[in-house]
Each structure stands twice: as C-alpha cells, then as structure tokens.
GROMACS .gro file of C-alpha atoms in nm:
model
  460
    1MET     CA    1   1.827   0.934   0.040
    2THR     CA    2   2.042   0.631   0.132
    3ILE     CA    3   1.969   0.273   0.173
    4GLY     CA    4   2.205   0.006   0.323
    5ASN     CA    5   2.338  -0.252   0.099
    6LEU     CA    6   2.210  -0.616   0.233
    7ALA     CA    7   2.498  -0.792   0.075
    8PRO     CA    8   2.833  -0.812   0.222
    9LYS     CA    9   3.101  -0.626   0.027
   10LYS     CA   10   3.291  -0.961  -0.067
   11GLU     CA   11   2.973  -1.110  -0.171
   12ARG     CA   12   2.954  -1.196  -0.551
   13LYS     CA   13   2.700  -1.017  -0.746
   14SER     CA   14   2.479  -1.340  -0.782
   15ARG     CA   15   2.160  -1.433  -0.622
   16LYS     CA   16   2.305  -1.785  -0.550
   17ASN     CA   17   2.518  -1.626  -0.283
   18LYS     CA   18   2.238  -1.501  -0.035
   19GLY     CA   19   2.259  -1.553   0.341
   20VAL     CA   20   2.146  -1.844   0.534
   21ILE     CA   21   1.789  -1.921   0.473
   22ASP     CA   22   1.516  -1.981   0.721
   23GLU     CA   23   1.276  -2.239   0.552
   24ASN     CA   24   0.998  -2.159   0.802
   25ALA     CA   25   1.037  -1.765   0.720
   26PRO     CA   26   0.685  -1.625   0.644
   27LEU     CA   27   0.815  -1.409   0.338
   28LEU     CA   28   0.919  -1.639   0.067
   29PRO     CA   29   1.257  -1.784   0.146
   30LYS     CA   30   1.493  -1.784  -0.127
   31GLY     CA   31   1.575  -2.162  -0.046
   32GLN     CA   32   1.216  -2.240  -0.141
   33GLU     CA   33   1.243  -2.086  -0.477
   34ASP     CA   34   1.540  -2.264  -0.581
   35VAL     CA   35   1.369  -2.599  -0.536
   36VAL     CA   36   1.090  -2.523  -0.751
   37PHE     CA   37   1.230  -2.269  -1.000
   38ASP     CA   38   1.588  -2.377  -1.092
   39GLU     CA   39   1.569  -2.227  -1.424
   40PHE     CA   40   1.485  -1.871  -1.296
   41ASN     CA   41   1.803  -1.652  -1.306
   42GLY     CA   42   1.695  -1.389  -1.129
   43ALA     CA   43   1.492  -1.062  -1.157
   44SER     CA   44   1.595  -0.762  -1.308
   45PHE     CA   45   1.639  -0.420  -1.163
   46THR     CA   46   1.365  -0.277  -1.377
   47GLY     CA   47   1.116  -0.552  -1.294
   48ALA     CA   48   1.208  -0.529  -0.918
   49VAL     CA   49   1.145  -0.148  -0.941
   50PHE     CA   50   0.801  -0.201  -1.103
   51ASN     CA   51   0.714  -0.480  -0.831
   52LEU     CA   52   0.795  -0.240  -0.538
   53SER     CA   53   0.636   0.065  -0.691
   54THR     CA   54   0.326  -0.138  -0.751
   55THR     CA   55   0.345  -0.243  -0.383
   56ILE     CA   56   0.374   0.130  -0.262
   57VAL     CA   57   0.119   0.305  -0.521
   58GLY     CA   58  -0.194   0.133  -0.459
   59ALA     CA   59  -0.517   0.265  -0.314
   60GLY     CA   60  -0.363   0.494  -0.092
   61ILE     CA   61  -0.324   0.755  -0.358
   62MET     CA   62  -0.681   0.805  -0.387
   63ALA     CA   63  -0.716   0.932  -0.022
   64LEU     CA   64  -0.450   1.164  -0.064
   65PRO     CA   65  -0.619   1.456  -0.229
   66ALA     CA   66  -0.863   1.440   0.096
   67THR     CA   67  -0.550   1.486   0.323
   68MET     CA   68  -0.500   1.800   0.133
   69LYS     CA   69  -0.846   1.920   0.218
   70VAL     CA   70  -0.758   1.846   0.591
   71LEU     CA   71  -0.397   1.968   0.585
   72GLY     CA   72  -0.389   2.246   0.316
   73LEU     CA   73  -0.148   2.231   0.028
   74VAL     CA   74   0.184   2.331   0.203
   75LEU     CA   75   0.158   2.104   0.496
   76GLY     CA   76   0.002   1.825   0.301
   77ILE     CA   77   0.283   1.825   0.044
   78SER     CA   78   0.540   1.867   0.305
   79MET     CA   79   0.404   1.562   0.523
   80ILE     CA   80   0.402   1.340   0.195
   81ILE     CA   81   0.775   1.438   0.169
   82PHE     CA   82   0.855   1.376   0.499
   83MET     CA   83   0.698   1.030   0.513
   84ALA     CA   84   0.880   0.921   0.221
   85PHE     CA   85   1.215   0.998   0.377
   86LEU     CA   86   1.103   0.832   0.713
   87THR     CA   87   0.983   0.535   0.503
   88GLU     CA   88   1.333   0.507   0.355
   89ALA     CA   89   1.505   0.524   0.683
   90SER     CA   90   1.275   0.257   0.820
   91ILE     CA   91   1.359   0.015   0.517
   92GLU     CA   92   1.743   0.101   0.567
   93LEU     CA   93   1.718  -0.016   0.914
   94ILE     CA   94   1.558  -0.336   0.824
   95LEU     CA   95   1.770  -0.419   0.525
   96ARG     CA   96   2.100  -0.342   0.760
   97PHE     CA   97   1.986  -0.557   1.014
   98SER     CA   98   1.903  -0.851   0.788
   99ARG     CA   99   2.244  -0.839   0.649
  100ALA     CA  100   2.387  -0.871   1.004
  101GLY     CA  101   2.166  -1.149   1.087
  102LYS     CA  102   2.148  -1.328   0.751
  103SER     CA  103   1.762  -1.305   0.753
  104ALA     CA  104   1.576  -1.364   0.445
  105SER     CA  105   1.258  -1.233   0.554
  106TYR     CA  106   1.092  -0.976   0.743
  107GLY     CA  107   0.922  -1.238   0.984
  108GLY     CA  108   1.273  -1.407   1.021
  109LEU     CA  109   1.434  -1.072   1.146
  110MET     CA  110   1.167  -1.016   1.385
  111GLY     CA  111   1.225  -1.386   1.489
  112GLU     CA  112   1.581  -1.328   1.534
  113ALA     CA  113   1.533  -0.997   1.743
  114PHE     CA  114   1.208  -1.115   1.950
  115GLY     CA  115   1.179  -1.489   1.922
  116LYS     CA  116   0.877  -1.671   1.816
  117TYR     CA  117   0.621  -1.422   1.959
  118GLY     CA  118   0.792  -1.143   1.752
  119LYS     CA  119   0.761  -1.345   1.418
  120ILE     CA  120   0.399  -1.427   1.495
  121LEU     CA  121   0.327  -1.051   1.577
  122LEU     CA  122   0.488  -0.938   1.233
  123GLN     CA  123   0.288  -1.231   1.063
  124ILE     CA  124  -0.038  -1.089   1.216
  125SER     CA  125   0.035  -0.741   1.143
  126VAL     CA  126   0.090  -0.832   0.776
  127LEU     CA  127  -0.258  -1.004   0.751
  128VAL     CA  128  -0.431  -0.715   0.915
  129ASN     CA  129  -0.263  -0.460   0.689
  130ASN     CA  130  -0.280  -0.663   0.363
  131LEU     CA  131  -0.645  -0.773   0.408
  132GLY     CA  132  -0.757  -0.417   0.489
  133VAL     CA  133  -0.571  -0.262   0.171
  134LEU     CA  134  -0.723  -0.532  -0.055
  135ILE     CA  135  -1.056  -0.457   0.083
  136VAL     CA  136  -1.002  -0.096   0.000
  137TYR     CA  137  -0.895  -0.188  -0.340
  138MET     CA  138  -1.220  -0.396  -0.402
  139ILE     CA  139  -1.427  -0.111  -0.254
  140ILE     CA  140  -1.265   0.135  -0.486
  141ILE     CA  141  -1.321  -0.086  -0.779
  142GLY     CA  142  -1.698  -0.134  -0.677
  143ASP     CA  143  -1.722   0.226  -0.634
  144VAL     CA  144  -1.581   0.319  -0.973
  145LEU     CA  145  -1.780   0.058  -1.168
  146SER     CA  146  -2.098   0.024  -0.986
  147GLY     CA  147  -2.133   0.361  -0.800
  148THR     CA  148  -2.129   0.475  -0.452
  149SER     CA  149  -2.316   0.727  -0.224
  150SER     CA  150  -2.206   0.987   0.008
  151SER     CA  151  -2.370   1.221   0.210
  152GLY     CA  152  -2.693   1.142   0.056
  153VAL     CA  153  -2.565   1.192  -0.288
  154HIS     CA  154  -2.536   0.911  -0.533
  155HIS     CA  155  -2.238   0.898  -0.743
  156ALA     CA  156  -2.297   0.676  -1.062
  157GLY     CA  157  -2.052   0.422  -1.155
  158VAL     CA  158  -1.900   0.388  -1.496
  159PHE     CA  159  -2.134   0.077  -1.590
  160GLU     CA  160  -2.411   0.256  -1.473
  161GLY     CA  161  -2.373   0.554  -1.692
  162TRP     CA  162  -2.295   0.319  -1.978
  163PHE     CA  163  -2.575   0.060  -1.947
  164GLY     CA  164  -2.827   0.205  -1.682
  165GLU     CA  165  -2.922   0.032  -1.352
  166HIS     CA  166  -2.951  -0.333  -1.400
  167TRP     CA  167  -2.885  -0.648  -1.165
  168TRP     CA  168  -2.574  -0.709  -1.352
  169THR     CA  169  -2.435  -0.364  -1.290
  170GLY     CA  170  -2.489  -0.398  -0.908
  171ARG     CA  171  -2.192  -0.382  -0.678
  172ALA     CA  172  -2.192  -0.765  -0.575
  173ILE     CA  173  -2.208  -0.899  -0.938
  174ILE     CA  174  -1.923  -0.653  -1.060
  175LEU     CA  175  -1.678  -0.741  -0.767
  176LEU     CA  176  -1.778  -1.136  -0.816
  177VAL     CA  177  -1.688  -1.122  -1.186
  178THR     CA  178  -1.355  -0.909  -1.127
  179THR     CA  179  -1.262  -1.174  -0.851
  180LEU     CA  180  -1.324  -1.480  -1.056
  181GLY     CA  181  -1.197  -1.315  -1.376
  182ILE     CA  182  -0.900  -1.124  -1.269
  183PHE     CA  183  -0.791  -1.160  -0.906
  184ALA     CA  184  -0.820  -1.532  -0.895
  185PRO     CA  185  -0.582  -1.612  -1.181
  186LEU     CA  186  -0.331  -1.338  -1.115
  187SER     CA  187  -0.297  -1.467  -0.757
  188CYS     CA  188  -0.211  -1.823  -0.851
  189PHE     CA  189   0.156  -1.733  -0.948
  190LYS     CA  190   0.411  -1.880  -0.711
  191ARG     CA  191   0.685  -1.645  -0.787
  192ILE     CA  192   0.682  -1.257  -0.736
  193ASP     CA  193   0.890  -1.190  -1.029
  194SER     CA  194   0.602  -1.345  -1.252
  195LEU     CA  195   0.406  -1.036  -1.194
  196SER     CA  196   0.667  -0.786  -1.309
  197PHE     CA  197   0.475  -0.727  -1.638
  198THR     CA  198   0.148  -0.665  -1.489
  199SER     CA  199   0.304  -0.444  -1.235
  200ALA     CA  200   0.470  -0.245  -1.523
  201LEU     CA  201   0.128  -0.216  -1.684
  202SER     CA  202  -0.025  -0.107  -1.344
  203VAL     CA  203   0.241   0.167  -1.312
  204ALA     CA  204   0.161   0.296  -1.654
  205LEU     CA  205  -0.229   0.287  -1.588
  206ALA     CA  206  -0.136   0.527  -1.274
  207VAL     CA  207   0.039   0.753  -1.487
  208VAL     CA  208  -0.257   0.765  -1.727
  209PHE     CA  209  -0.468   0.860  -1.433
  210LEU     CA  210  -0.240   1.129  -1.319
  211VAL     CA  211  -0.180   1.284  -1.652
  212ILE     CA  212  -0.540   1.304  -1.751
  213THR     CA  213  -0.599   1.472  -1.403
  214VAL     CA  214  -0.323   1.707  -1.455
  215GLY     CA  215  -0.450   1.816  -1.800
  216ILE     CA  216  -0.780   1.881  -1.669
  217THR     CA  217  -0.673   2.092  -1.377
  218VAL     CA  218  -0.443   2.300  -1.615
  219VAL     CA  219  -0.727   2.345  -1.869
  220LYS     CA  220  -0.965   2.473  -1.575
  221LEU     CA  221  -0.685   2.687  -1.448
  222PHE     CA  222  -0.641   2.868  -1.766
  223ASN     CA  223  -1.021   2.925  -1.810
  224GLY     CA  224  -1.037   3.057  -1.453
  225SER     CA  225  -1.271   2.802  -1.302
  226ILE     CA  226  -1.055   2.705  -1.024
  227ALA     CA  227  -1.052   2.886  -0.688
  228MET     CA  228  -0.733   2.942  -0.518
  229PRO     CA  229  -0.708   2.623  -0.294
  230ARG     CA  230  -0.644   2.636   0.080
  231LEU     CA  231  -0.267   2.653   0.163
  232LEU     CA  232  -0.288   2.585   0.543
  233PRO     CA  233  -0.526   2.397   0.755
  234ASP     CA  234  -0.842   2.557   0.894
  235VAL     CA  235  -0.766   2.501   1.272
  236THR     CA  236  -1.065   2.691   1.460
  237ASP     CA  237  -1.098   2.478   1.778
  238VAL     CA  238  -0.938   2.177   1.961
  239SER     CA  239  -1.171   1.934   1.755
  240SER     CA  240  -1.020   2.067   1.408
  241PHE     CA  241  -0.674   2.060   1.551
  242PHE     CA  242  -0.715   1.688   1.646
  243LYS     CA  243  -0.854   1.616   1.302
  244LEU     CA  244  -0.504   1.685   1.169
  245PHE     CA  245  -0.364   1.367   1.316
  246THR     CA  246  -0.643   1.144   1.131
  247VAL     CA  247  -0.449   1.179   0.806
  248VAL     CA  248  -0.127   1.021   0.960
  249PRO     CA  249  -0.255   0.677   0.909
  250VAL     CA  250  -0.349   0.724   0.567
  251LEU     CA  251  -0.008   0.873   0.488
  252VAL     CA  252   0.155   0.575   0.648
  253THR     CA  253  -0.079   0.324   0.466
  254ALA     CA  254   0.019   0.496   0.145
  255TYR     CA  255   0.392   0.414   0.181
  256ILE     CA  256   0.383   0.060   0.342
  257CYS     CA  257   0.596  -0.179   0.134
  258HIS     CA  258   0.820  -0.328   0.366
  259TYR     CA  259   0.653  -0.683   0.376
  260ASN     CA  260   0.773  -0.722   0.003
  261VAL     CA  261   1.115  -0.570   0.032
  262HIS     CA  262   1.281  -0.928   0.131
  263SER     CA  263   1.082  -1.113  -0.131
  264ILE     CA  264   1.192  -0.871  -0.408
  265HIS     CA  265   1.549  -0.855  -0.272
  266ASN     CA  266   1.578  -1.242  -0.281
  267GLU     CA  267   1.476  -1.276  -0.652
  268LEU     CA  268   1.717  -1.011  -0.759
  269GLU     CA  269   1.974  -1.136  -0.995
  270ASP     CA  270   2.231  -0.866  -0.855
  271SER     CA  271   2.136  -0.859  -0.485
  272THR     CA  272   2.356  -0.522  -0.446
  273GLN     CA  273   2.087  -0.358  -0.659
  274ILE     CA  274   1.820  -0.350  -0.387
  275ARG     CA  275   1.968  -0.001  -0.279
  276GLY     CA  276   1.886   0.152  -0.628
  277VAL     CA  277   1.556  -0.030  -0.635
  278VAL     CA  278   1.428   0.128  -0.333
  279GLN     CA  279   1.558   0.465  -0.393
  280THR     CA  280   1.411   0.465  -0.763
  281SER     CA  281   1.083   0.309  -0.628
  282LEU     CA  282   1.040   0.567  -0.359
  283ALA     CA  283   1.134   0.861  -0.584
  284LEU     CA  284   0.888   0.770  -0.844
  285CYS     CA  285   0.620   0.702  -0.596
  286SER     CA  286   0.663   1.018  -0.396
  287SER     CA  287   0.631   1.225  -0.736
  288VAL     CA  288   0.320   1.062  -0.834
  289TYR     CA  289   0.171   1.119  -0.487
  290ILE     CA  290   0.262   1.494  -0.477
  291MET     CA  291   0.129   1.552  -0.802
  292THR     CA  292  -0.209   1.352  -0.753
  293SER     CA  293  -0.259   1.538  -0.411
  294LEU     CA  294  -0.174   1.882  -0.549
  295PHE     CA  295  -0.377   1.853  -0.876
  296GLY     CA  296  -0.672   1.621  -0.721
  297PHE     CA  297  -0.718   1.906  -0.456
  298LEU     CA  298  -0.686   2.189  -0.703
  299LEU     CA  299  -0.946   2.035  -0.948
  300PHE     CA  300  -1.221   1.972  -0.643
  301GLY     CA  301  -1.127   2.188  -0.345
  302ASP     CA  302  -1.306   2.148  -0.040
  303GLY     CA  303  -1.552   1.920  -0.230
  304THR     CA  304  -1.290   1.627  -0.255
  305LEU     CA  305  -1.429   1.306  -0.133
  306ASP     CA  306  -1.252   1.057   0.077
  307ASP     CA  307  -1.190   0.850  -0.256
  308VAL     CA  308  -1.117   1.110  -0.527
  309LEU     CA  309  -1.216   0.883  -0.799
  310ALA     CA  310  -1.590   0.937  -0.692
  311ASN     CA  311  -1.547   1.292  -0.786
  312PHE     CA  312  -1.507   1.206  -1.138
  313ASP     CA  313  -1.873   1.162  -1.220
  314THR     CA  314  -1.994   1.513  -1.271
  315ASN     CA  315  -1.966   1.771  -1.546
  316LEU     CA  316  -1.614   1.894  -1.519
  317GLY     CA  317  -1.689   2.210  -1.717
  318ILE     CA  318  -1.449   2.128  -2.022
  319PRO     CA  319  -1.511   1.954  -2.334
  320TYR     CA  320  -1.518   1.569  -2.339
  321SER     CA  321  -1.584   1.577  -1.972
  322SER     CA  322  -1.776   1.258  -1.977
  323VAL     CA  323  -1.521   1.081  -2.192
  324LEU     CA  324  -1.227   1.209  -1.959
  325ASN     CA  325  -1.426   1.100  -1.643
  326ASP     CA  326  -1.459   0.764  -1.775
  327ALA     CA  327  -1.103   0.752  -1.874
  328VAL     CA  328  -0.958   0.840  -1.527
  329ARG     CA  329  -1.181   0.612  -1.333
  330VAL     CA  330  -1.133   0.296  -1.568
  331SER     CA  331  -0.753   0.366  -1.570
  332TYR     CA  332  -0.735   0.352  -1.213
  333ALA     CA  333  -0.971   0.082  -1.168
  334ALA     CA  334  -0.758  -0.138  -1.387
  335HIS     CA  335  -0.442  -0.017  -1.198
  336LEU     CA  336  -0.590  -0.165  -0.889
  337MET     CA  337  -0.692  -0.504  -1.029
  338LEU     CA  338  -0.324  -0.534  -1.131
  339VAL     CA  339  -0.181  -0.427  -0.787
  340PHE     CA  340  -0.388  -0.664  -0.627
  341PRO     CA  341  -0.165  -0.999  -0.657
  342ILE     CA  342   0.145  -0.788  -0.558
  343VAL     CA  343  -0.013  -0.734  -0.221
  344PHE     CA  344  -0.188  -1.068  -0.200
  345PHE     CA  345   0.125  -1.256  -0.235
  346PRO     CA  346   0.288  -1.177   0.119
  347LEU     CA  347  -0.066  -1.189   0.280
  348ARG     CA  348  -0.081  -1.549   0.140
  349LEU     CA  349   0.259  -1.660   0.266
  350ASN     CA  350   0.237  -1.505   0.608
  351LEU     CA  351  -0.110  -1.657   0.668
  352ASP     CA  352   0.036  -2.002   0.564
  353GLY     CA  353   0.346  -1.935   0.793
  354LEU     CA  354   0.107  -1.839   1.087
  355LEU     CA  355  -0.114  -2.148   1.037
  356PHE     CA  356   0.129  -2.404   0.921
  357PRO     CA  357   0.468  -2.307   1.058
  358SER     CA  358   0.624  -2.668   1.042
  359ALA     CA  359   0.466  -2.771   0.693
  360ARG     CA  360   0.659  -2.806   0.392
  361PRO     CA  361   0.703  -2.486   0.164
  362LEU     CA  362   0.377  -2.354   0.046
  363VAL     CA  363   0.480  -2.357  -0.302
  364LEU     CA  364   0.559  -2.740  -0.318
  365ASP     CA  365   0.191  -2.810  -0.159
  366ASN     CA  366  -0.058  -2.730  -0.427
  367MET     CA  367  -0.365  -2.821  -0.221
  368ARG     CA  368  -0.257  -2.602   0.058
  369PHE     CA  369  -0.177  -2.321  -0.197
  370ALA     CA  370  -0.517  -2.351  -0.329
  371LEU     CA  371  -0.698  -2.361  -0.023
  372VAL     CA  372  -0.518  -2.068   0.133
  373THR     CA  373  -0.577  -1.863  -0.190
  374ILE     CA  374  -0.944  -1.945  -0.203
  375GLY     CA  375  -1.013  -1.869   0.169
  376LEU     CA  376  -0.831  -1.526   0.163
  377ILE     CA  377  -0.987  -1.420  -0.187
  378SER     CA  378  -1.340  -1.494  -0.010
  379VAL     CA  379  -1.275  -1.308   0.294
  380ILE     CA  380  -1.166  -0.998   0.103
  381PHE     CA  381  -1.455  -1.024  -0.143
  382LEU     CA  382  -1.703  -1.033   0.174
  383GLY     CA  383  -1.502  -0.749   0.339
  384ALA     CA  384  -1.569  -0.526   0.040
  385ASN     CA  385  -1.932  -0.575   0.033
  386PHE     CA  386  -1.993  -0.497   0.386
  387ILE     CA  387  -1.735  -0.211   0.474
  388PRO     CA  388  -1.877   0.132   0.341
  389SER     CA  389  -1.579   0.363   0.308
  390ILE     CA  390  -1.207   0.347   0.223
  391TRP     CA  391  -1.128   0.624   0.470
  392ASP     CA  392  -1.267   0.395   0.745
  393ALA     CA  393  -1.054   0.081   0.629
  394PHE     CA  394  -0.720   0.303   0.597
  395GLN     CA  395  -0.797   0.459   0.938
  396PHE     CA  396  -0.815   0.121   1.086
  397THR     CA  397  -0.522  -0.041   0.905
  398GLY     CA  398  -0.296   0.283   0.899
  399ALA     CA  399  -0.348   0.318   1.289
  400THR     CA  400  -0.275  -0.050   1.375
  401ALA     CA  401  -0.079  -0.288   1.141
  402ALA     CA  402   0.058  -0.042   0.897
  403VAL     CA  403   0.224   0.167   1.160
  404CYS     CA  404   0.384  -0.142   1.327
  405LEU     CA  405   0.511  -0.264   1.006
  406GLY     CA  406   0.653   0.062   0.862
  407PHE     CA  407   0.799   0.229   1.199
  408ILE     CA  408   0.758   0.063   1.507
  409PHE     CA  409   0.897  -0.277   1.420
  410PRO     CA  410   1.197  -0.141   1.228
  411ALA     CA  411   1.275   0.076   1.530
  412ALA     CA  412   1.205  -0.186   1.789
  413ILE     CA  413   1.466  -0.408   1.597
  414THR     CA  414   1.731  -0.124   1.614
  415LEU     CA  415   1.675  -0.051   1.958
  416LYS     CA  416   1.716  -0.422   2.036
  417ASP     CA  417   2.056  -0.425   1.846
  418ARG     CA  418   2.147  -0.780   1.880
  419HIS     CA  419   2.451  -0.725   1.657
  420ASN     CA  420   2.579  -0.422   1.815
  421ILE     CA  421   2.564  -0.221   1.472
  422ALA     CA  422   2.304   0.068   1.564
  423THR     CA  423   2.439   0.408   1.605
  424LYS     CA  424   2.343   0.670   1.826
  425LYS     CA  425   2.183   0.851   1.537
  426ASP     CA  426   1.988   0.532   1.464
  427LYS     CA  427   1.864   0.477   1.807
  428ILE     CA  428   1.746   0.841   1.816
  429LEU     CA  429   1.587   0.815   1.497
  430SER     CA  430   1.416   0.497   1.632
  431VAL     CA  431   1.280   0.652   1.919
  432PHE     CA  432   1.144   0.941   1.725
  433MET     CA  433   0.959   0.692   1.492
  434ILE     CA  434   0.797   0.491   1.784
  435VAL     CA  435   0.684   0.835   1.945
  436LEU     CA  436   0.547   0.989   1.649
  437ALA     CA  437   0.371   0.658   1.535
  438VAL     CA  438   0.218   0.590   1.878
  439PHE     CA  439   0.123   0.951   1.952
  440SER     CA  440  -0.028   1.038   1.617
  441ASN     CA  441  -0.211   0.703   1.588
  442ALA     CA  442  -0.366   0.747   1.927
  443VAL     CA  443  -0.491   1.081   1.854
  444ALA     CA  444  -0.627   0.976   1.520
  445ILE     CA  445  -0.815   0.685   1.688
  446TYR     CA  446  -0.935   0.920   1.968
  447SER     CA  447  -1.045   1.194   1.709
  448ASP     CA  448  -1.236   0.915   1.476
  449ALA     CA  449  -1.415   0.786   1.799
  450TYR     CA  450  -1.489   1.142   1.913
  451ALA     CA  451  -1.638   1.248   1.565
  452LEU     CA  452  -1.842   0.928   1.566
  453PHE     CA  453  -1.996   0.979   1.896
  454LYS     CA  454  -2.086   1.333   1.797
  455ASN     CA  455  -2.231   1.240   1.487
  456SER     CA  456  -2.449   0.985   1.682
  457SER     CA  457  -2.543   1.226   1.911
  458ARG     CA  458  -2.680   1.483   1.673
  459ARG     CA  459  -2.878   1.210   1.504
  460GLU     CA  460  -3.056   1.154   1.827
   0.00000   0.00000   0.00000
C-alpha cells in the first residue's frame, strides 16, 4: 500500500510549515488551532494512528459477520481486503490533490475543485454519514445494555440480565444517562488530539472484544460444536443474487475515515508522517475486521444477527458462558462510547461551516460551540430511540453519503484534475470507483426496496 506524502519535499518537518489555510474550511483548519492552542506542539505518530484507527473501527465491525452470512467466508474476506486497498487509493488521491492545491481540509479541496456548491455537497455528505454512524453507535449501546428484539425473539441486555426489567434499565433511560454522562463531556474538546488517550483505550477495548471472541470460537472448534461454515454465497435465484450487493454499503461504511484525515494531518508534529499513519491504521483495522468476521461467523453461522453483539446473550456451550457474554458486550459498548467523540468532531465542524460559513472560527465562539453541540447530540439521541436496526441505518448512510465521501468525491476531484497531476492510471481507477459505487449502491437500494415490498405483501 502506498500513500502520497502531503508535504512538499523541501518542507521542513514542522507543523508550522503547512500550506495556505482557508479559515472557512469545514474541517478544523490549522490556522484556527494556532490562534487558540499556541502551546500545542503537535500530535504524535501514535496518537494520530489511534485517532484514525478509532475513526475507522466503529460500529461497522459489528455488521461484518452478517456480511459473511450473505457472501460466505471466501468472498467476504476477499471483499474486506479489496475495500481496504480501494480505501487507501482514495485517501492517496485526496492527499495528493490537497498538497497540490494547498488545501487544509476535505471541504476546501472540494471547494477548490467544484466551487461553493462542491464544498456544500461535501459538508452535507459528512452530516448525513456521521449522523447515521453516531445513531448506529447509540442503537448498539442500547441493544447491548437494555436489550433488543429480532424476529419476535427478545435478546436481553446486560442490565436486564444483572438487575431484571425495571424502568431504569429501559432503552431511553440508559441512552439518556450515557449521553449526559459520557457523550456530552467527551464532545466538548476543541482539538482532536485531546482525544488520543480515549482513542487508544477504545482500540484496546475492541481488541479485548476480538480476543474473547476468538478464544470462545477456538474452544468450540476443539470440542466439535461448530459446524463447517459456508465458504461461498448461496445464490439460488435472481433475488438472492441481488442480495449480495446489499453488503456493499456496509463494507463502504466500515472503512470511511476520509473526513478526519485532514484534521489529523493538520495536528501532526511531523506532517510527513501522514503516510505511515494511514498505512498503519488501515493495516490494523483490516486485521481486526478479518478476524472479527471470520470468528464471529464461525461462532454463530447462519444464526448471525445484523448486530453480532446481540448474539452474545445465549448459552455458548462453554464454561463461564454468561461472564464471557457480558465481557464481550460491555467491552464493545464501552469502545463505542469512546469512539463517539472522534466521529462527532468533524460532524460539528461541518454543520457549523454549513450554517455559519462567514462566522469567526467555531473554537473562538463558546456560545455557538455549545449550541451546535447540544443540538446535534439531541438529534442523535432521538434518532437512536426511533430507528430500529443498525442494518437499516448502515444501508442508508452507506448507499448515500459514505460512498460519496469514500469514492465518488475523490474520483471526481481526480477527473477534474485542476493541477494536471493525475496519471492515466489515476483516471482509470477513478472511473472504476465511480462505476462500482453507483452500480453497487443502486442495486443495494433496489434489493432492499424489493425485499421490503415483498415482506409487506406477505403480511397482507
């Protein structure tokens, strides 16, 4: 994997020697940070890796075992690897064109290529994608702690199992306490590097979840209680063929981190390290995704739910089953709580840039900062209480905003090629990304709509 270096070769390795800054750019411009945080000497390589990895490994990992149920292990794992390389290629494009145009943000890059409306389209896409992702985080936390129902079967939450059903173990109360006690305080930081410690902890919690899942699966493999999983997709008719494409939005969403790349790069002490940061983060996240998908599907087979955490509420057939179930669910719920502010950070900046494009920097206006933060958290809280399934949310965000942020926008910027730096290979890759994105997501939307119509007809 190769990532283009954003800094020119003659540039000193200092965060004080970045390109020209657009103070109206939606993703936190470097110039704004210097005004408020003069004592900040720059983010470390490790902190940047943790922040980017946390941006990538969010709730998407929980839906990946369900994609194995649709694709089979061979095609499923191949698609995870393929999407990792395609994601890296798209990030390389936006970094290279950012260097050429001295753009300090994704929004600034889109604005340079397509003017005011290109920048607005980018901001709207970040809003749709990040709102959807954060709503998914809250849905999963609610499922884990207070329980969920699927196909008429109720899966008890951790608090229900520990204390029984009470008003204070209900979904709304649990999410309200989580929002006020964890999300709100962590969302008040004005610099993304301030979240590097919580990001490191969130990655560690994701690893805990993975290690326990692998351990359970290995024990069950040795005692012969796991059947051979399906290696290839089960395609029996046209409907089942189209269903294969419904996993594309989920895979796209799982790797979307483009909206935070510039913010992380802008804060790096050594800007030339962005190449290693992206490489390391994608390698780490791809490994976690493959292992989670493999062992999650091995463990639950065709019974894998859209949110695999919901599967960890039954007897696993091994000693200390209930303790391990709770450890898996609590560790990942805590992980998502710590991921929340990393995704919330660019969401707030882009909403502010969309609503107040000519206002002074958000970090300098405490009242505006507080109002935007409170308004967004309230919308996310309401969405999590009314949207029933993470698969529904992933299908919507993945088939719309996520695919634009990850593939269509980088490809469009490359084809526009305002600086005449795109190679023939770049343009061929860009056309491929656009065709793949549009075709796959059109089929995914059609397949979902067809399935919904078919289920409604059966009920009638």
